C-alpha cells in the first residue's frame, strides 16, 4: 500500500534547513579543532557531517565562511558559560578548577563542542593576517576566557595555592602556553594527559 506523505510547510522546511546547517557547523568545529585551520578541507567537513560535498556549498561559499559562521554559532550557544558554571559548582580549590579547565581544553568529545571552539580560538590567536571579522571574534572569545579565569587565578593567589605576582600577567603566560601547544601539536597531550597537565600547572603552583 502506498502511503502519501503530506508536503512540508514553509516552517518545517526552514527547520530542516537550520538542522542540516547546524549539523555541518558542528562537524566543521570538530574538524577544524582536530586538524587546524590550514589543513582542513571542505571534503573533510562533508565526510564528518555525513553529507555530500555539494550540500556543504549549498549552505556556505567557502572554507573561511564555514569557519566564521561555525564559530559564531558555537559561541552564541553559550556552552562555555556552562563549563565555568560547573567548575564553580564543583567547589574545588582554584588550582584544581584551573587543572580541570586545562584538561577540558585538551579533551575531544563528539557531544561537547566547547573544548573544540577553545582549541580553534587558541590556534587562531597565534595566526597572522586574519580577516577583521575573525579577529574581532577571537578578541571577543579571548576576553571571555580572561574574565572567566582571572577570578580563579586571583583567588588562588589569595589562598597561597598559586604563585604571587601580577595576576593578569600570570594568566597571560598560562594562556600563551596553551595557545602555543594547540597551534603546534595538541595530539601530544592525549596520552598521559593528567600527568602532563600536572607538569604544566607547576609553573603557576606555589606548592
PDB file of C-alpha atoms in Angstrom:
ATOM      1  CA  UNK A   1       0.000   0.000   0.000  1.00  0.00           C
ATOM      2  CA  UNK A   2       1.385   3.369  -0.972  1.00  0.00           C
ATOM      3  CA  UNK A   3       1.375   5.989   1.788  1.00  0.00           C
ATOM      4  CA  UNK A   4       1.077   9.577   0.673  1.00  0.00           C
ATOM      5  CA  UNK A   5       3.223  11.877   2.783  1.00  0.00           C
ATOM      6  CA  UNK A   6       1.886  15.366   3.373  1.00  0.00           C
ATOM      7  CA  UNK A   7       4.218  18.029   1.914  1.00  0.00           C
ATOM      8  CA  UNK A   8       6.233  20.060   4.370  1.00  0.00           C
ATOM      9  CA  UNK A   9       5.060  23.568   5.068  1.00  0.00           C
ATOM     10  CA  UNK A  10       7.415  26.566   4.925  1.00  0.00           C
ATOM     11  CA  UNK A  11       8.136  26.460   8.657  1.00  0.00           C
ATOM     12  CA  UNK A  12       9.060  22.776   8.552  1.00  0.00           C
ATOM     13  CA  UNK A  13      11.262  23.318   5.505  1.00  0.00           C
ATOM     14  CA  UNK A  14      13.088  26.151   7.272  1.00  0.00           C
ATOM     15  CA  UNK A  15      13.560  23.991  10.378  1.00  0.00           C
ATOM     16  CA  UNK A  16      15.030  21.183   8.257  1.00  0.00           C
ATOM     17  CA  UNK A  17      17.446  23.635   6.658  1.00  0.00           C
ATOM     18  CA  UNK A  18      18.542  25.000  10.044  1.00  0.00           C
ATOM     19  CA  UNK A  19      19.065  21.493  11.404  1.00  0.00           C
ATOM     20  CA  UNK A  20      21.165  20.478   8.393  1.00  0.00           C
ATOM     21  CA  UNK A  21      23.238  23.663   8.599  1.00  0.00           C
ATOM     22  CA  UNK A  22      23.833  23.086  12.333  1.00  0.00           C
ATOM     23  CA  UNK A  23      24.886  19.507  11.526  1.00  0.00           C
ATOM     24  CA  UNK A  24      27.520  20.841   9.110  1.00  0.00           C
ATOM     25  CA  UNK A  25      28.736  23.533  11.529  1.00  0.00           C
ATOM     26  CA  UNK A  26      29.066  21.052  14.398  1.00  0.00           C
ATOM     27  CA  UNK A  27      31.135  18.790  12.151  1.00  0.00           C
ATOM     28  CA  UNK A  28      33.220  21.759  10.986  1.00  0.00           C
ATOM     29  CA  UNK A  29      34.071  22.747  14.569  1.00  0.00           C
ATOM     30  CA  UNK A  30      35.373  19.242  15.263  1.00  0.00           C
ATOM     31  CA  UNK A  31      37.376  19.008  12.023  1.00  0.00           C
ATOM     32  CA  UNK A  32      38.946  22.470  12.432  1.00  0.00           C
ATOM     33  CA  UNK A  33      39.892  21.654  16.040  1.00  0.00           C
ATOM     34  CA  UNK A  34      41.396  18.268  15.146  1.00  0.00           C
ATOM     35  CA  UNK A  35      43.289  19.299  12.009  1.00  0.00           C
ATOM     36  CA  UNK A  36      43.942  23.017  12.305  1.00  0.00           C
ATOM     37  CA  UNK A  37      42.666  25.735  10.002  1.00  0.00           C
ATOM     38  CA  UNK A  38      45.149  25.298   7.152  1.00  0.00           C
ATOM     39  CA  UNK A  39      44.889  21.505   6.852  1.00  0.00           C
ATOM     40  CA  UNK A  40      41.090  21.364   6.992  1.00  0.00           C
ATOM     41  CA  UNK A  41      39.367  20.744   3.664  1.00  0.00           C
ATOM     42  CA  UNK A  42      35.675  21.075   2.858  1.00  0.00           C
ATOM     43  CA  UNK A  43      35.637  17.411   1.833  1.00  0.00           C
ATOM     44  CA  UNK A  44      36.742  16.509   5.385  1.00  0.00           C
ATOM     45  CA  UNK A  45      33.893  18.555   6.850  1.00  0.00           C
ATOM     46  CA  UNK A  46      31.390  16.904   4.489  1.00  0.00           C
ATOM     47  CA  UNK A  47      32.630  13.452   5.493  1.00  0.00           C
ATOM     48  CA  UNK A  48      32.383  14.250   9.215  1.00  0.00           C
ATOM     49  CA  UNK A  49      28.870  15.696   8.737  1.00  0.00           C
ATOM     50  CA  UNK A  50      27.884  12.686   6.595  1.00  0.00           C
ATOM     51  CA  UNK A  51      26.632  14.912   3.782  1.00  0.00           C
ATOM     52  CA  UNK A  52      27.700  15.431   0.195  1.00  0.00           C
ATOM     53  CA  UNK A  53      30.445  17.867  -0.771  1.00  0.00           C
ATOM     54  CA  UNK A  54      27.914  19.785  -2.885  1.00  0.00           C
ATOM     55  CA  UNK A  55      25.474  20.172   0.011  1.00  0.00           C
ATOM     56  CA  UNK A  56      28.112  21.976   2.068  1.00  0.00           C
ATOM     57  CA  UNK A  57      28.442  24.500  -0.776  1.00  0.00           C
ATOM     58  CA  UNK A  58      24.655  24.886  -0.739  1.00  0.00           C
ATOM     59  CA  UNK A  59      24.977  26.495   2.702  1.00  0.00           C
ATOM     60  CA  UNK A  60      28.462  28.041   2.542  1.00  0.00           C
ATOM     61  CA  UNK A  61      30.520  29.718  -0.176  1.00  0.00           C
ATOM     62  CA  UNK A  62      33.990  28.956   1.196  1.00  0.00           C
ATOM     63  CA  UNK A  63      36.007  27.372   3.980  1.00  0.00           C
ATOM     64  CA  UNK A  64      36.511  30.790   5.585  1.00  0.00           C
ATOM     65  CA  UNK A  65      32.756  31.324   5.677  1.00  0.00           C
ATOM     66  CA  UNK A  66      32.235  27.909   7.304  1.00  0.00           C
ATOM     67  CA  UNK A  67      34.857  28.736   9.937  1.00  0.00           C
ATOM     68  CA  UNK A  68      33.413  32.154  10.689  1.00  0.00           C
ATOM     69  CA  UNK A  69      29.747  31.114  10.848  1.00  0.00           C
ATOM     70  CA  UNK A  70      30.505  27.925  12.788  1.00  0.00           C
ATOM     71  CA  UNK A  71      32.432  29.813  15.460  1.00  0.00           C
ATOM     72  CA  UNK A  72      29.734  32.485  15.750  1.00  0.00           C
ATOM     73  CA  UNK A  73      27.068  29.770  16.035  1.00  0.00           C
ATOM     74  CA  UNK A  74      29.029  27.846  18.682  1.00  0.00           C
ATOM     75  CA  UNK A  75      29.749  30.954  20.741  1.00  0.00           C
ATOM     76  CA  UNK A  76      26.101  32.023  20.624  1.00  0.00           C
ATOM     77  CA  UNK A  77      25.181  28.623  22.073  1.00  0.00           C
ATOM     78  CA  UNK A  78      26.929  29.889  25.235  1.00  0.00           C
ATOM     79  CA  UNK A  79      28.039  26.420  26.247  1.00  0.00           C
ATOM     80  CA  UNK A  80      31.296  27.859  27.572  1.00  0.00           C
ATOM     81  CA  UNK A  81      29.243  29.647  30.233  1.00  0.00           C
ATOM     82  CA  UNK A  82      28.093  26.242  31.446  1.00  0.00           C
ATOM     83  CA  UNK A  83      31.681  24.985  31.681  1.00  0.00           C
ATOM     84  CA  UNK A  84      32.667  27.716  34.128  1.00  0.00           C
ATOM     85  CA  UNK A  85      29.368  27.385  35.993  1.00  0.00           C
ATOM     86  CA  UNK A  86      30.088  23.679  36.505  1.00  0.00           C
ATOM     87  CA  UNK A  87      33.635  24.440  37.695  1.00  0.00           C
ATOM     88  CA  UNK A  88      32.284  26.886  40.253  1.00  0.00           C
ATOM     89  CA  UNK A  89      29.595  24.468  41.407  1.00  0.00           C
ATOM     90  CA  UNK A  90      32.236  21.773  41.996  1.00  0.00           C
ATOM     91  CA  UNK A  91      33.517  23.877  44.935  1.00  0.00           C
ATOM     92  CA  UNK A  92      37.040  22.602  44.274  1.00  0.00           C
ATOM     93  CA  UNK A  93      40.030  24.793  45.075  1.00  0.00           C
ATOM     94  CA  UNK A  94      41.037  27.431  42.485  1.00  0.00           C
ATOM     95  CA  UNK A  95      44.092  25.437  41.378  1.00  0.00           C
ATOM     96  CA  UNK A  96      42.003  22.270  40.996  1.00  0.00           C
ATOM     97  CA  UNK A  97      39.458  24.177  38.898  1.00  0.00           C
ATOM     98  CA  UNK A  98      42.259  25.511  36.679  1.00  0.00           C
ATOM     99  CA  UNK A  99      43.532  21.936  36.338  1.00  0.00           C
ATOM    100  CA  UNK A 100      40.053  20.748  35.323  1.00  0.00           C
ATOM    101  CA  UNK A 101      39.790  23.555  32.773  1.00  0.00           C
ATOM    102  CA  UNK A 102      43.227  22.708  31.339  1.00  0.00           C
ATOM    103  CA  UNK A 103      42.231  19.059  30.918  1.00  0.00           C
ATOM    104  CA  UNK A 104      38.963  20.187  29.353  1.00  0.00           C
ATOM    105  CA  UNK A 105      40.884  22.364  26.870  1.00  0.00           C
ATOM    106  CA  UNK A 106      42.740  19.311  25.543  1.00  0.00           C
ATOM    107  CA  UNK A 107      39.725  16.991  25.576  1.00  0.00           C
ATOM    108  CA  UNK A 108      37.849  15.929  22.477  1.00  0.00           C
ATOM    109  CA  UNK A 109      34.196  14.995  22.634  1.00  0.00           C
ATOM    110  CA  UNK A 110      31.639  14.195  19.973  1.00  0.00           C
ATOM    111  CA  UNK A 111      28.898  15.827  22.026  1.00  0.00           C
ATOM    112  CA  UNK A 112      30.758  18.796  23.546  1.00  0.00           C
ATOM    113  CA  UNK A 113      31.835  21.487  21.118  1.00  0.00           C
ATOM    114  CA  UNK A 114      33.097  23.995  23.680  1.00  0.00           C
ATOM    115  CA  UNK A 115      36.564  22.475  24.051  1.00  0.00           C
ATOM    116  CA  UNK A 116      36.885  22.346  20.256  1.00  0.00           C
ATOM    117  CA  UNK A 117      35.971  26.025  19.991  1.00  0.00           C
ATOM    118  CA  UNK A 118      38.574  26.879  22.615  1.00  0.00           C
ATOM    119  CA  UNK A 119      41.232  24.939  20.693  1.00  0.00           C
ATOM    120  CA  UNK A 120      40.314  26.697  17.433  1.00  0.00           C
ATOM    121  CA  UNK A 121      40.408  30.116  19.104  1.00  0.00           C
ATOM    122  CA  UNK A 122      43.818  29.463  20.610  1.00  0.00           C
ATOM    123  CA  UNK A 123      45.052  28.328  17.195  1.00  0.00           C
ATOM    124  CA  UNK A 124      43.669  31.474  15.551  1.00  0.00           C
ATOM    125  CA  UNK A 125      45.114  33.759  18.237  1.00  0.00           C
ATOM    126  CA  UNK A 126      48.618  32.886  17.026  1.00  0.00           C
ATOM    127  CA  UNK A 127      47.722  33.367  13.340  1.00  0.00           C
ATOM    128  CA  UNK A 128      48.661  36.433  11.323  1.00  0.00           C
ATOM    129  CA  UNK A 129      46.599  38.203   8.691  1.00  0.00           C
ATOM    130  CA  UNK A 130      43.162  37.219   9.965  1.00  0.00           C
ATOM    131  CA  UNK A 131      40.162  38.951   8.357  1.00  0.00           C
ATOM    132  CA  UNK A 132      38.703  41.661  10.592  1.00  0.00           C
ATOM    133  CA  UNK A 133      35.542  39.711  11.451  1.00  0.00           C
ATOM    134  CA  UNK A 134      37.597  36.718  12.644  1.00  0.00           C
ATOM    135  CA  UNK A 135      39.986  38.985  14.529  1.00  0.00           C
ATOM    136  CA  UNK A 136      37.008  40.520  16.368  1.00  0.00           C
ATOM    137  CA  UNK A 137      35.630  37.060  17.124  1.00  0.00           C
ATOM    138  CA  UNK A 138      38.969  35.870  18.553  1.00  0.00           C
ATOM    139  CA  UNK A 139      39.303  39.010  20.687  1.00  0.00           C
ATOM    140  CA  UNK A 140      35.750  38.606  21.991  1.00  0.00           C
ATOM    141  CA  UNK A 141      36.318  34.953  22.895  1.00  0.00           C
ATOM    142  CA  UNK A 142      39.741  35.716  24.395  1.00  0.00           C
ATOM    143  CA  UNK A 143      38.231  38.377  26.628  1.00  0.00           C
ATOM    144  CA  UNK A 144      35.575  35.930  27.802  1.00  0.00           C
ATOM    145  CA  UNK A 145      38.191  33.374  28.907  1.00  0.00           C
ATOM    146  CA  UNK A 146      40.309  36.050  30.590  1.00  0.00           C
ATOM    147  CA  UNK A 147      37.309  37.329  32.546  1.00  0.00           C
ATOM    148  CA  UNK A 148      36.277  33.774  33.488  1.00  0.00           C
ATOM    149  CA  UNK A 149      39.738  32.538  34.535  1.00  0.00           C
ATOM    150  CA  UNK A 150      41.004  35.697  36.236  1.00  0.00           C
ATOM    151  CA  UNK A 151      38.977  35.163  39.463  1.00  0.00           C
ATOM    152  CA  UNK A 152      40.406  31.637  39.803  1.00  0.00           C
ATOM    153  CA  UNK A 153      43.976  32.892  39.484  1.00  0.00           C
ATOM    154  CA  UNK A 154      43.318  35.798  41.858  1.00  0.00           C
ATOM    155  CA  UNK A 155      41.626  33.598  44.484  1.00  0.00           C
ATOM    156  CA  UNK A 156      44.390  31.001  44.140  1.00  0.00           C
ATOM    157  CA  UNK A 157      46.978  33.675  44.929  1.00  0.00           C
ATOM    158  CA  UNK A 158      44.975  34.778  47.976  1.00  0.00           C
ATOM    159  CA  UNK A 159      44.830  31.217  49.330  1.00  0.00           C
ATOM    160  CA  UNK A 160      48.524  30.626  48.619  1.00  0.00           C
ATOM    161  CA  UNK A 161      47.932  27.883  46.035  1.00  0.00           C
ATOM    162  CA  UNK A 162      49.204  29.961  43.127  1.00  0.00           C
ATOM    163  CA  UNK A 163      52.468  31.883  42.934  1.00  0.00           C
ATOM    164  CA  UNK A 164      52.380  35.596  43.685  1.00  0.00           C
ATOM    165  CA  UNK A 165      52.854  38.340  41.110  1.00  0.00           C
ATOM    166  CA  UNK A 166      50.754  40.279  38.648  1.00  0.00           C
ATOM    167  CA  UNK A 167      47.596  38.157  38.230  1.00  0.00           C
ATOM    168  CA  UNK A 168      46.811  39.336  34.720  1.00  0.00           C
ATOM    169  CA  UNK A 169      50.374  38.732  33.544  1.00  0.00           C
ATOM    170  CA  UNK A 170      50.411  35.240  35.068  1.00  0.00           C
ATOM    171  CA  UNK A 171      47.108  34.403  33.357  1.00  0.00           C
ATOM    172  CA  UNK A 172      48.522  35.759  30.095  1.00  0.00           C
ATOM    173  CA  UNK A 173      51.526  33.435  30.348  1.00  0.00           C
ATOM    174  CA  UNK A 174      49.238  30.461  31.028  1.00  0.00           C
ATOM    175  CA  UNK A 175      47.002  31.214  28.024  1.00  0.00           C
ATOM    176  CA  UNK A 176      50.004  31.895  25.774  1.00  0.00           C
ATOM    177  CA  UNK A 177      51.440  28.476  26.593  1.00  0.00           C
ATOM    178  CA  UNK A 178      48.068  26.813  25.912  1.00  0.00           C
ATOM    179  CA  UNK A 179      47.876  28.651  22.590  1.00  0.00           C
ATOM    180  CA  UNK A 180      51.377  27.534  21.612  1.00  0.00           C
ATOM    181  CA  UNK A 181      50.641  23.894  22.437  1.00  0.00           C
ATOM    182  CA  UNK A 182      47.391  23.883  20.471  1.00  0.00           C
ATOM    183  CA  UNK A 183      48.930  25.629  17.471  1.00  0.00           C
ATOM    184  CA  UNK A 184      51.754  23.073  17.436  1.00  0.00           C
ATOM    185  CA  UNK A 185      50.581  19.531  18.278  1.00  0.00           C
ATOM    186  CA  UNK A 186      47.659  19.101  20.698  1.00  0.00           C
ATOM    187  CA  UNK A 187      47.593  15.357  19.945  1.00  0.00           C
ATOM    188  CA  UNK A 188      50.741  15.021  22.091  1.00  0.00           C
ATOM    189  CA  UNK A 189      48.585  15.724  25.168  1.00  0.00           C
ATOM    190  CA  UNK A 190      46.097  12.945  24.572  1.00  0.00           C
ATOM    191  CA  UNK A 191      48.383  10.285  26.061  1.00  0.00           C
ATOM    192  CA  UNK A 192      49.007  10.518  29.832  1.00  0.00           C
ATOM    193  CA  UNK A 193      47.129  13.813  29.806  1.00  0.00           C
ATOM    194  CA  UNK A 194      46.650  14.152  33.562  1.00  0.00           C
ATOM    195  CA  UNK A 195      50.369  13.733  34.257  1.00  0.00           C
ATOM    196  CA  UNK A 196      51.326  16.257  31.563  1.00  0.00           C
ATOM    197  CA  UNK A 197      48.773  18.768  32.844  1.00  0.00           C
ATOM    198  CA  UNK A 198      50.223  18.367  36.349  1.00  0.00           C
ATOM    199  CA  UNK A 199      53.663  19.293  34.956  1.00  0.00           C
ATOM    200  CA  UNK A 200      52.211  22.265  33.077  1.00  0.00           C
ATOM    201  CA  UNK A 201      50.489  23.605  36.191  1.00  0.00           C
ATOM    202  CA  UNK A 202      53.719  23.528  38.226  1.00  0.00           C
ATOM    203  CA  UNK A 203      54.605  26.832  36.574  1.00  0.00           C
ATOM    204  CA  UNK A 204      51.758  28.538  38.471  1.00  0.00           C
ATOM    205  CA  UNK A 205      51.532  26.363  41.572  1.00  0.00           C
ATOM    206  CA  UNK A 206      53.075  27.625  44.806  1.00  0.00           C
ATOM    207  CA  UNK A 207      53.228  24.110  46.270  1.00  0.00           C
TER     208      UNK A 207
END
